[in-house]
Amino acid sequence: MDLSQPGISKKDISRSIREDIEAREEATLHPWAVRSCHSAGRSLPEIPCPLRTCFQRDRDRILHSKAFRRLMHKTQVFISPVGDHFRTRLTHTLEVSQVSRTIARALRLNEDLTEAVALGHDLGHPPFGHNGEDILNELLGQKNGGFRHELHSVRITEHLEPMNLTVEVLEGMASQASTKKALTLEAQVVKIADRITYLHHDAEDAARAGLMSEKDLPADLRRTLGDTRQARLDRMVIDLVRETEAALESDAPAIVMSREIGEAMGALRKWMFRNVYLIPSQLAQKQKVRRVIRGLFDFYLMNPEAISPNIPEIPEDGKNLRRRAADYIAGMTDRYAIERYNRHLLPTPYEPAHDLQEDPFHV
Ligand code: MG
């Protein structure tokens, strides 16, 4: 665009930047990729951003949210790790985003949509990882709809910290459950990238924690997937891209891996469950997590005034206190949940209004 042309305002120029990106998407993305200009939109219509596509805007809203920042202090595998290099939910999310974007770009899918779904995919994770999720699910009970972190991610962005995201990003986040098939290829990428990523980094963190070493991995797995964790990550990602490239030529496109690598990955996952996720020291932590979450949940049912006023009452819930307590607890970081448990459920040392011991006139 010729900026020296008279009559072209700054607004016209900036608006054309988003339109340029949309035109580039049209020209360069794979025929099966989602185009941002074809988005089904948001529940509240908005004036489009002059610079960013709708998916870029969603990505940025997620990144700037408080729920996203709290992932920094939520468990990935190890609870409130002392070491500086252990993953938390935040670094896990950033690594999923990186792997997802690499795959999306290689396949000419919509990288921005993939990135938005990846950054939002664990937003609804409660404190203490899957142990926290399981006990919240039990406490809410099926008649209250239970608790699933991927549905809670959507609930955060719709009600607790409203972001007015696009239908595609919301669907992508909700479909991260193992039993659901994502509608877009971009969200399918995130789902499999999540699995590749956690297998990759949990093995490294488990080695850092002294629970395993590289040579503990079965020889056939190392032969198929690689001898180092870097080699294994490369192998899984490259296999996925190569196999999917061919699958996208068909009428029923899907994100797929070769049988050999897919089976090895499944075997690695089983091995990780047996040797890392479900070992006695982790199961002992699980019991403690259940006690903390259950204690807090019962306390807030008895003392609803102690729930933060920042947790809104949502009209659709019909004053369901169990759901509101779960909303509050699910949003807590590991350390905040422990702090609240100590404050609400453990005796605290008596503190006099002023220090009588220091008062020379005290008898
Ligand atoms: Mg995840």
CSV table of N, CA and C and ligand atoms in Angstrom, one decimal, residues 76 89 92-93 96 121-122 125 149 194 198, ligand 1:
chain,number,residue,atom,x,y,z
A,76,GLN,N,2.7,-30.0,37.6
A,76,GLN,CA,2.7,-30.9,36.4
A,76,GLN,C,2.7,-32.3,36.9
A,89,ARG,N,2.8,-26.5,35.4
A,89,ARG,CA,1.7,-26.5,34.4
A,89,ARG,C,2.0,-25.4,33.3
A,92,HIS,N,4.9,-26.6,31.0
A,92,HIS,CA,4.3,-27.7,30.2
A,92,HIS,C,3.5,-27.1,29.1
A,93,THR,N,2.6,-26.1,29.5
A,93,THR,CA,1.8,-25.4,28.5
A,93,THR,C,2.6,-24.8,27.4
A,96,VAL,N,4.0,-27.5,25.1
A,96,VAL,CA,2.9,-28.0,24.2
A,96,VAL,C,2.7,-27.0,23.1
A,121,HIS,N,-5.2,-24.9,26.8
A,121,HIS,CA,-5.6,-26.3,26.9
A,121,HIS,C,-5.6,-26.8,28.4
A,122,ASP,N,-4.8,-26.2,29.3
A,122,ASP,CA,-4.8,-26.6,30.7
A,122,ASP,C,-5.2,-25.5,31.6
A,125,HIS,N,-6.9,-26.5,34.8
A,125,HIS,CA,-6.3,-27.5,35.7
A,125,HIS,C,-6.4,-27.0,37.1
A,149,HIS,N,-11.0,-30.9,33.8
A,149,HIS,CA,-10.2,-29.7,33.6
A,149,HIS,C,-10.5,-29.0,32.3
A,194,ASP,N,0.2,-32.6,23.1
A,194,ASP,CA,0.2,-32.6,24.6
A,194,ASP,C,0.8,-33.9,25.1
A,198,TYR,N,4.3,-34.2,27.2
A,198,TYR,CA,4.4,-34.7,28.6
A,198,TYR,C,5.3,-35.9,28.8
B,1,MG,MG,-1.6,-30.7,29.1
